[in-house]
């Protein structure tokens, strides 16, 4: 309350939510600590990347050890009072995930009154604990309780709840079932790969964070599909650790509040076939090294704030079927790169959309013949399948 009172008057419309900690018994604090320790041990033995996924878990353990063994540190306190600022803000999703696993997850441990040792034993025996932890962090990092469907809140609709089968998703997130049965999560029984498809579900997050929670790197060898698109209140940047998702085949973050630039680490994803980042606030340039992503078939970057030159190296993407670049702020230097046009001549590139003037073959029939400022017509393009000006695509989710 003191921090809010110190804010400028213009900021006072911020809604302050102080969530009461549901139980303040030392035994439950010990369960949280024990669960955090088990997850931390598994991270240290199973995760081989460079992202600091241990940091939040270390902070949770340090917090739990700072409270004495009686109810004095808990009684009458709220969660925001008890937790240090790092846990109540920066590491809040991780803390909530650990707390849920320790106190509320009846799928791992059916005994709600189990002591810390029993909780630790049950969690340690659960073969996909890190997977369940990572997906739980994703839930809390994207304000899961306010999702439109299949949140843990019983009042949110979840049509597939009674029909879900193992590995096919459809049940409530954080429900009493395998995480592979949660809404939007699909796990392969054959090789353990995971699809995460949470489009159009009112995911939201605060600006200044990564749009992809770092705990998902714990599943870097499993995730093949990651779709978080059409969630307009989902903020953040593409993190450098996206380069660790070595099996990722399709990434969709369009129609979100994605900001920042396209990191070089994303260009390391050699198995990526579809990259959809359109209608966001992305800025910066397109790296010429994107031409080395040989498996790319779909590259949709329109409706953002990208600048610089359209790299001719995109012409090396022999598998490219669709490329959309319109609605950006690229430099106009005459003719559209002929290296890219050559892909269309080889009948691989079927859809090529950009801000351009003069089109030779307009198979999709949507050239704007009048209205609009010719200065906005970015390139001369004789190979584009669709030329657009600003009025054609502003507000469009195509």
Short mmCIF file of C-alpha atoms in Angstrom, two decimals:
data_model
loop_
_atom_site.label_atom_id
_atom_site.label_comp_id
_atom_site.label_asym_id
_atom_site.label_seq_id
_atom_site.Cartn_x
_atom_site.Cartn_y
_atom_site.Cartn_z
CA UNK A 1 0.00 0.00 0.00
CA UNK A 2 2.88 2.35 0.75
CA UNK A 3 4.39 1.69 -2.68
CA UNK A 4 1.08 2.41 -4.41
CA UNK A 5 0.55 5.58 -2.36
CA UNK A 6 3.90 6.86 -3.63
CA UNK A 7 2.90 6.49 -7.27
CA UNK A 8 1.96 9.57 -9.32
CA UNK A 9 -1.73 10.37 -9.31
CA UNK A 10 -2.03 9.25 -12.95
CA UNK A 11 -1.04 5.74 -11.91
CA UNK A 12 -3.66 5.34 -9.23
CA UNK A 13 -5.99 3.48 -11.56
CA UNK A 14 -3.77 0.41 -11.14
CA UNK A 15 -5.72 -2.33 -9.41
CA UNK A 16 -3.82 -3.59 -6.38
CA UNK A 17 -4.50 -7.20 -5.59
CA UNK A 18 -3.18 -8.73 -2.37
CA UNK A 19 -3.84 -12.44 -2.42
CA UNK A 20 -4.14 -13.97 1.06
CA UNK A 21 -2.01 -17.01 1.58
CA UNK A 22 -4.58 -19.77 2.13
CA UNK A 23 -2.74 -21.46 4.96
CA UNK A 24 0.01 -20.22 7.28
CA UNK A 25 0.91 -23.40 9.08
CA UNK A 26 4.62 -24.18 9.29
CA UNK A 27 3.93 -27.70 8.01
CA UNK A 28 2.69 -26.27 4.72
CA UNK A 29 5.66 -23.94 4.48
CA UNK A 30 7.84 -27.02 4.84
CA UNK A 31 5.94 -28.74 2.03
CA UNK A 32 6.59 -25.78 -0.26
CA UNK A 33 10.29 -25.85 0.63
CA UNK A 34 10.52 -29.62 0.13
CA UNK A 35 8.84 -29.41 -3.26
CA UNK A 36 11.11 -26.57 -4.36
CA UNK A 37 14.15 -28.62 -3.35
CA UNK A 38 12.98 -31.65 -5.35
CA UNK A 39 12.35 -29.53 -8.45
CA UNK A 40 15.72 -27.81 -8.02
CA UNK A 41 17.51 -31.16 -7.73
CA UNK A 42 15.85 -32.38 -10.92
CA UNK A 43 16.75 -29.17 -12.74
CA UNK A 44 20.39 -29.55 -11.74
CA UNK A 45 20.54 -33.19 -12.89
CA UNK A 46 18.32 -33.12 -15.98
CA UNK A 47 18.70 -29.65 -17.52
CA UNK A 48 21.84 -29.03 -19.55
CA UNK A 49 21.22 -25.55 -20.94
CA UNK A 50 22.57 -22.15 -19.95
CA UNK A 51 19.36 -20.40 -18.81
CA UNK A 52 19.21 -19.73 -15.07
CA UNK A 53 16.09 -21.77 -14.32
CA UNK A 54 17.48 -22.51 -10.85
CA UNK A 55 17.46 -18.86 -9.74
CA UNK A 56 13.76 -18.63 -8.81
CA UNK A 57 13.89 -21.99 -7.02
CA UNK A 58 16.90 -20.87 -5.01
CA UNK A 59 15.01 -17.71 -4.05
CA UNK A 60 12.01 -19.74 -2.89
CA UNK A 61 14.23 -21.95 -0.75
CA UNK A 62 15.99 -18.96 0.79
CA UNK A 63 12.63 -17.39 1.57
CA UNK A 64 11.33 -20.57 3.22
CA UNK A 65 14.43 -20.82 5.40
CA UNK A 66 14.07 -17.22 6.53
CA UNK A 67 10.81 -17.96 8.37
CA UNK A 68 11.11 -19.52 11.80
CA UNK A 69 9.58 -22.85 12.74
CA UNK A 70 6.47 -21.49 14.45
CA UNK A 71 3.43 -19.61 13.20
CA UNK A 72 4.87 -16.22 14.14
CA UNK A 73 6.14 -15.55 10.64
CA UNK A 74 2.88 -16.61 9.05
CA UNK A 75 -0.02 -15.84 11.31
CA UNK A 76 -2.03 -12.82 10.23
CA UNK A 77 0.18 -12.14 7.26
CA UNK A 78 -0.78 -11.88 3.61
CA UNK A 79 1.23 -13.32 0.79
CA UNK A 80 2.54 -9.88 -0.24
CA UNK A 81 3.62 -9.22 3.35
CA UNK A 82 5.43 -12.52 3.76
CA UNK A 83 7.17 -12.70 0.40
CA UNK A 84 10.13 -10.49 -0.45
CA UNK A 85 9.72 -8.26 -3.47
CA UNK A 86 11.62 -10.68 -5.74
CA UNK A 87 9.07 -13.42 -5.07
CA UNK A 88 6.00 -11.22 -5.17
CA UNK A 89 6.94 -9.76 -8.55
CA UNK A 90 9.87 -11.18 -10.53
CA UNK A 91 9.48 -14.80 -9.41
CA UNK A 92 5.76 -14.78 -8.62
CA UNK A 93 4.78 -17.36 -11.33
CA UNK A 94 7.46 -19.77 -10.16
CA UNK A 95 6.46 -19.42 -6.52
CA UNK A 96 2.80 -19.98 -7.35
CA UNK A 97 3.68 -23.07 -9.40
CA UNK A 98 5.75 -24.57 -6.57
CA UNK A 99 3.09 -23.70 -4.04
CA UNK A 100 0.38 -25.32 -6.17
CA UNK A 101 2.43 -28.49 -6.67
CA UNK A 102 3.14 -28.71 -2.94
CA UNK A 103 -0.27 -27.91 -1.51
CA UNK A 104 -3.00 -28.31 -4.12
CA UNK A 105 -1.88 -30.84 -6.73
CA UNK A 106 -3.81 -33.95 -5.77
CA UNK A 107 -2.71 -35.82 -8.89
CA UNK A 108 0.86 -36.24 -7.65
CA UNK A 109 -0.02 -36.62 -3.98
CA UNK A 110 -3.58 -37.60 -3.12
CA UNK A 111 -3.06 -36.94 0.59
CA UNK A 112 -3.79 -33.28 1.33
CA UNK A 113 -2.43 -33.74 4.85
CA UNK A 114 0.85 -35.32 3.83
CA UNK A 115 3.97 -34.03 5.52
CA UNK A 116 6.94 -32.55 3.69
CA UNK A 117 8.78 -35.87 3.36
CA UNK A 118 5.74 -37.55 1.80
CA UNK A 119 5.25 -34.68 -0.65
CA UNK A 120 8.92 -34.81 -1.62
CA UNK A 121 8.77 -38.57 -2.13
CA UNK A 122 5.67 -38.38 -4.31
CA UNK A 123 7.07 -35.52 -6.39
CA UNK A 124 10.43 -37.22 -6.77
CA UNK A 125 8.75 -40.35 -8.07
CA UNK A 126 6.71 -38.43 -10.67
CA UNK A 127 8.61 -38.97 -13.90
CA UNK A 128 7.55 -35.74 -15.63
CA UNK A 129 7.75 -33.39 -12.66
CA UNK A 130 9.76 -30.76 -14.54
CA UNK A 131 7.23 -30.86 -17.34
CA UNK A 132 4.36 -30.32 -14.89
CA UNK A 133 6.29 -27.54 -13.16
CA UNK A 134 7.12 -25.75 -16.43
CA UNK A 135 3.52 -25.84 -17.66
CA UNK A 136 2.30 -24.63 -14.26
CA UNK A 137 4.66 -21.65 -14.50
CA UNK A 138 3.28 -20.93 -17.98
CA UNK A 139 -0.21 -20.87 -16.47
CA UNK A 140 0.64 -18.39 -13.72
CA UNK A 141 2.91 -16.28 -15.95
CA UNK A 142 0.00 -15.73 -18.36
CA UNK A 143 -2.61 -14.98 -15.66
CA UNK A 144 -4.22 -18.38 -16.03
CA UNK A 145 -7.04 -17.66 -13.61
CA UNK A 146 -8.42 -15.11 -16.10
CA UNK A 147 -8.24 -17.36 -19.18
CA UNK A 148 -11.44 -17.58 -21.20
CA UNK A 149 -11.60 -21.35 -21.03
CA UNK A 150 -10.32 -24.29 -19.05
CA UNK A 151 -8.62 -22.37 -16.26
CA UNK A 152 -8.52 -23.92 -12.80
CA UNK A 153 -11.47 -21.68 -11.89
CA UNK A 154 -14.54 -23.90 -12.05
CA UNK A 155 -16.72 -21.15 -13.51
CA UNK A 156 -14.66 -20.93 -16.71
CA UNK A 157 -16.12 -23.07 -19.51
CA UNK A 158 -14.23 -26.20 -20.47
CA UNK A 159 -16.21 -28.15 -23.05
CA UNK A 160 -13.72 -30.96 -23.48
CA UNK A 161 -13.39 -31.70 -19.78
CA UNK A 162 -15.51 -34.85 -19.83
CA UNK A 163 -14.17 -36.13 -23.13
CA UNK A 164 -10.44 -35.72 -22.67
CA UNK A 165 -8.23 -38.72 -23.26
CA UNK A 166 -4.66 -39.25 -22.22
CA UNK A 167 -2.22 -37.22 -24.29
CA UNK A 168 -4.88 -35.24 -26.16
CA UNK A 169 -5.60 -32.26 -23.91
CA UNK A 170 -9.00 -30.78 -23.17
CA UNK A 171 -9.18 -30.80 -19.38
CA UNK A 172 -8.68 -27.90 -17.01
CA UNK A 173 -5.19 -26.58 -16.48
CA UNK A 174 -3.88 -27.53 -13.02
CA UNK A 175 -6.58 -30.18 -12.84
CA UNK A 176 -6.50 -33.61 -11.26
CA UNK A 177 -5.06 -35.28 -14.36
CA UNK A 178 -1.84 -35.68 -16.29
CA UNK A 179 -0.52 -32.38 -17.61
CA UNK A 180 -0.76 -33.95 -21.06
CA UNK A 181 -4.54 -33.85 -20.69
CA UNK A 182 -4.71 -30.13 -19.93
CA UNK A 183 -6.36 -27.79 -22.41
CA UNK A 184 -4.04 -26.92 -25.29
CA UNK A 185 -1.39 -29.49 -24.36
CA UNK A 186 -0.78 -32.48 -26.60
CA UNK A 187 1.89 -35.07 -25.79
CA UNK A 188 3.02 -37.79 -28.13
CA UNK A 189 2.95 -41.27 -26.63
CA UNK A 190 5.54 -42.35 -29.17
CA UNK A 191 8.38 -39.90 -28.58
CA UNK A 192 7.20 -37.58 -25.79
CA UNK A 193 7.08 -34.47 -27.98
CA UNK A 194 4.73 -31.69 -26.88
CA UNK A 195 2.45 -29.26 -28.66
CA UNK A 196 1.36 -26.14 -26.77
CA UNK A 197 -1.61 -24.45 -28.44
CA UNK A 198 -3.17 -21.68 -26.34
CA UNK A 199 -4.39 -19.29 -29.01
CA UNK A 200 -7.32 -16.94 -28.37
CA UNK A 201 -7.64 -17.74 -24.67
CA UNK A 202 -7.10 -14.33 -23.06
CA UNK A 203 -3.56 -14.99 -21.90
CA UNK A 204 -2.08 -11.83 -20.40
CA UNK A 205 1.18 -10.69 -18.87
CA UNK A 206 2.98 -7.54 -17.81
CA UNK A 207 5.28 -5.60 -20.18
CA UNK A 208 8.99 -5.95 -19.63
CA UNK A 209 9.11 -9.74 -19.40
CA UNK A 210 9.79 -12.48 -21.89
CA UNK A 211 6.71 -13.56 -23.76
CA UNK A 212 7.86 -17.18 -23.36
CA UNK A 213 8.46 -18.21 -19.71
CA UNK A 214 12.01 -19.40 -19.24
CA UNK A 215 10.89 -22.61 -17.49
CA UNK A 216 9.76 -23.91 -20.89
CA UNK A 217 13.44 -24.47 -21.71
CA UNK A 218 13.15 -27.46 -19.39
CA UNK A 219 11.12 -28.96 -22.25
CA UNK A 220 13.45 -27.73 -24.99
CA UNK A 221 13.92 -31.20 -26.48
CA UNK A 222 10.19 -31.90 -26.40
CA UNK A 223 8.33 -28.83 -27.64
CA UNK A 224 7.62 -28.97 -31.37
CA UNK A 225 4.76 -26.49 -31.56
CA UNK A 226 4.30 -23.30 -29.52
CA UNK A 227 1.27 -21.18 -30.33
CA UNK A 228 0.45 -18.30 -27.99
CA UNK A 229 -1.10 -16.10 -30.68
CA UNK A 230 -4.29 -14.01 -30.69
CA UNK A 231 -3.86 -12.99 -27.04
CA UNK A 232 -3.71 -9.21 -27.29
CA UNK A 233 -2.82 -8.66 -23.63
CA UNK A 234 0.18 -10.99 -23.74
CA UNK A 235 3.22 -8.73 -23.49
CA UNK A 236 6.93 -9.33 -23.72
CA UNK A 237 9.88 -9.92 -25.98
CA UNK A 238 11.28 -13.00 -27.67
CA UNK A 239 14.00 -14.15 -25.23
CA UNK A 240 17.49 -15.17 -26.23
CA UNK A 241 16.88 -18.62 -24.77
CA UNK A 242 14.43 -19.35 -27.58
CA UNK A 243 17.50 -20.71 -29.35
CA UNK A 244 17.51 -23.65 -26.93
CA UNK A 245 14.25 -25.04 -28.34
CA UNK A 246 16.08 -27.33 -30.73
CA UNK A 247 13.02 -29.37 -31.76
CA UNK A 248 10.68 -26.42 -32.35
CA UNK A 249 8.98 -26.67 -35.74
CA UNK A 250 6.36 -23.93 -35.55
CA UNK A 251 6.22 -20.71 -33.49
CA UNK A 252 3.17 -18.42 -33.56
CA UNK A 253 3.08 -15.18 -31.57
CA UNK A 254 0.97 -13.06 -33.91
CA UNK A 255 -1.79 -10.73 -32.69
CA UNK A 256 -0.12 -10.27 -29.31
CA UNK A 257 1.65 -7.32 -27.68
CA UNK A 258 5.01 -8.79 -28.64
CA UNK A 259 7.72 -6.12 -28.73
CA UNK A 260 11.47 -5.87 -29.13
CA UNK A 261 13.49 -7.39 -31.95
CA UNK A 262 13.99 -10.81 -33.50
CA UNK A 263 16.95 -12.24 -31.56
CA UNK A 264 19.82 -13.88 -33.41
CA UNK A 265 19.34 -16.98 -31.27
CA UNK A 266 16.01 -17.65 -33.02
CA UNK A 267 17.93 -18.11 -36.25
CA UNK A 268 19.54 -21.23 -34.74
CA UNK A 269 16.25 -23.15 -34.87
CA UNK A 270 17.11 -25.33 -37.84
CA UNK A 271 13.91 -27.39 -37.63
CA UNK A 272 11.59 -24.39 -37.73
CA UNK A 273 9.12 -24.63 -40.62
CA UNK A 274 6.63 -21.89 -39.66
CA UNK A 275 7.30 -18.51 -38.04
CA UNK A 276 4.28 -16.24 -37.57
CA UNK A 277 5.09 -12.96 -35.82
CA UNK A 278 2.72 -10.63 -37.70
CA UNK A 279 0.54 -7.87 -36.28
CA UNK A 280 2.79 -7.16 -33.31
CA UNK A 281 5.07 -4.33 -32.21
CA UNK A 282 8.26 -6.01 -33.38
CA UNK A 283 10.94 -3.62 -34.53
CA UNK A 284 14.49 -3.74 -35.82
CA UNK A 285 15.70 -5.45 -38.97
CA UNK A 286 15.46 -8.88 -40.56
CA UNK A 287 18.84 -10.55 -40.32
CA UNK A 288 20.37 -11.82 -43.53
CA UNK A 289 21.10 -15.03 -41.60
CA UNK A 290 17.41 -15.85 -41.68
CA UNK A 291 18.22 -17.16 -45.14
CA UNK A 292 19.99 -20.08 -43.43
CA UNK A 293 16.78 -21.43 -41.90
CA UNK A 294 16.44 -23.93 -44.71
CA UNK A 295 13.23 -25.60 -43.53
CA UNK A 296 11.12 -22.44 -43.32
CA UNK A 297 7.90 -22.80 -45.31
CA UNK A 298 5.80 -20.03 -43.75
CA UNK A 299 7.28 -16.67 -42.77
CA UNK A 300 4.68 -14.07 -41.79
CA UNK A 301 6.12 -10.78 -40.56
CA UNK A 302 3.59 -8.22 -41.78
CA UNK A 303 1.88 -5.51 -39.78
CA UNK A 304 4.80 -4.68 -37.48
CA UNK A 305 7.51 -2.01 -37.26
CA UNK A 306 10.42 -3.72 -39.00
CA UNK A 307 12.93 -1.48 -40.74
CA UNK A 308 16.01 -1.64 -42.95
CA UNK A 309 16.37 -3.59 -46.16
CA UNK A 310 14.51 -6.75 -47.08
CA UNK A 311 17.44 -9.16 -47.22
CA UNK A 312 17.98 -10.83 -50.56
CA UNK A 313 19.24 -13.87 -48.61
CA UNK A 314 15.62 -14.87 -48.05
CA UNK A 315 15.89 -16.16 -51.60
CA UNK A 316 17.86 -19.11 -50.19
CA UNK A 317 14.76 -20.45 -48.46
CA UNK A 318 13.96 -23.09 -51.07
CA UNK A 319 11.07 -24.55 -49.07
CA UNK A 320 9.28 -21.21 -48.65
CA UNK A 321 5.58 -21.31 -49.58
CA UNK A 322 4.41 -18.00 -48.10
CA UNK A 323 6.18 -14.72 -47.26
CA UNK A 324 4.30 -11.65 -45.99
CA UNK A 325 6.16 -8.40 -45.38
CA UNK A 326 3.58 -5.64 -45.90
CA UNK A 327 2.75 -3.04 -43.29
CA UNK A 328 6.31 -2.50 -42.07
CA UNK A 329 8.77 0.37 -42.48
CA UNK A 330 11.35 -1.17 -44.77
CA UNK A 331 13.64 1.01 -46.86
CA UNK A 332 12.41 1.37 -50.44
CA UNK A 333 15.27 0.96 -52.89
CA UNK A 334 13.55 0.28 -56.17
CA UNK A 335 13.09 -3.30 -57.32
CA UNK A 336 12.04 -6.02 -54.90
CA UNK A 337 14.92 -8.51 -54.35
CA UNK A 338 15.05 -10.74 -57.41
CA UNK A 339 16.58 -13.56 -55.38
CA UNK A 340 13.24 -13.87 -53.60
CA UNK A 341 11.33 -13.60 -56.87
CA UNK A 342 13.29 -16.57 -58.17
CA UNK A 343 11.54 -18.77 -55.61
CA UNK A 344 8.21 -17.92 -57.23
CA UNK A 345 9.56 -18.76 -60.66
CA UNK A 346 10.43 -22.19 -59.34
CA UNK A 347 6.80 -22.55 -58.24
CA UNK A 348 7.69 -23.01 -54.59
CA UNK A 349 6.68 -19.58 -53.32
CA UNK A 350 2.90 -19.37 -53.76
CA UNK A 351 2.13 -16.30 -51.64
CA UNK A 352 4.33 -13.21 -51.67
CA UNK A 353 2.75 -10.12 -50.12
CA UNK A 354 4.47 -6.79 -49.61
CA UNK A 355 4.02 -3.03 -49.93
CA UNK A 356 4.70 -2.53 -53.61
CA UNK A 357 3.64 -0.86 -56.81
CA UNK A 358 3.29 -2.32 -60.27
CA UNK A 359 2.45 -5.99 -60.22
CA UNK A 360 2.73 -8.33 -63.18
CA UNK A 361 0.71 -11.26 -61.92
CA UNK A 362 -1.91 -10.54 -59.31
CA UNK A 363 -3.42 -13.96 -58.79
CA UNK A 364 -5.02 -13.06 -55.50
CA UNK A 365 -6.70 -10.04 -57.06
CA UNK A 366 -6.39 -7.37 -54.40
CA UNK A 367 -4.20 -4.59 -55.78
CA UNK A 368 -5.42 -1.19 -54.66
CA UNK A 369 -5.87 0.85 -57.85
CA UNK A 370 -6.63 4.25 -56.34
CA UNK A 371 -6.57 6.05 -53.02
CA UNK A 372 -3.48 5.85 -50.86
CA UNK A 373 -0.27 7.73 -51.24
CA UNK A 374 2.15 6.41 -53.84
CA UNK A 375 5.00 7.28 -51.49
CA UNK A 376 3.83 4.40 -49.28
CA UNK A 377 4.16 1.92 -52.15
CA UNK A 378 7.45 0.50 -51.05
CA UNK A 379 8.92 -1.45 -53.97
CA UNK A 380 8.41 -2.15 -57.60
CA UNK A 381 7.54 -5.82 -57.67
CA UNK A 382 6.71 -7.90 -60.73
CA UNK A 383 6.65 -11.21 -58.86
CA UNK A 384 4.51 -10.41 -55.81
CA UNK A 385 1.17 -12.17 -55.67
CA UNK A 386 -0.33 -9.28 -53.72
CA UNK A 387 0.65 -5.63 -53.47
CA UNK A 388 -0.75 -3.60 -50.62
CA UNK A 389 -0.73 -0.08 -49.27
CA UNK A 390 -1.33 0.90 -45.68
CA UNK A 391 -5.11 1.18 -45.96
CA UNK A 392 -5.32 -2.43 -47.12
CA UNK A 393 -3.87 -3.98 -43.99
CA UNK A 394 -4.26 -1.61 -41.04
CA UNK A 395 -6.32 -3.46 -38.44
CA UNK A 396 -6.22 -6.68 -40.43
CA UNK A 397 -5.25 -9.95 -38.81
CA UNK A 398 -4.45 -11.63 -42.12
#
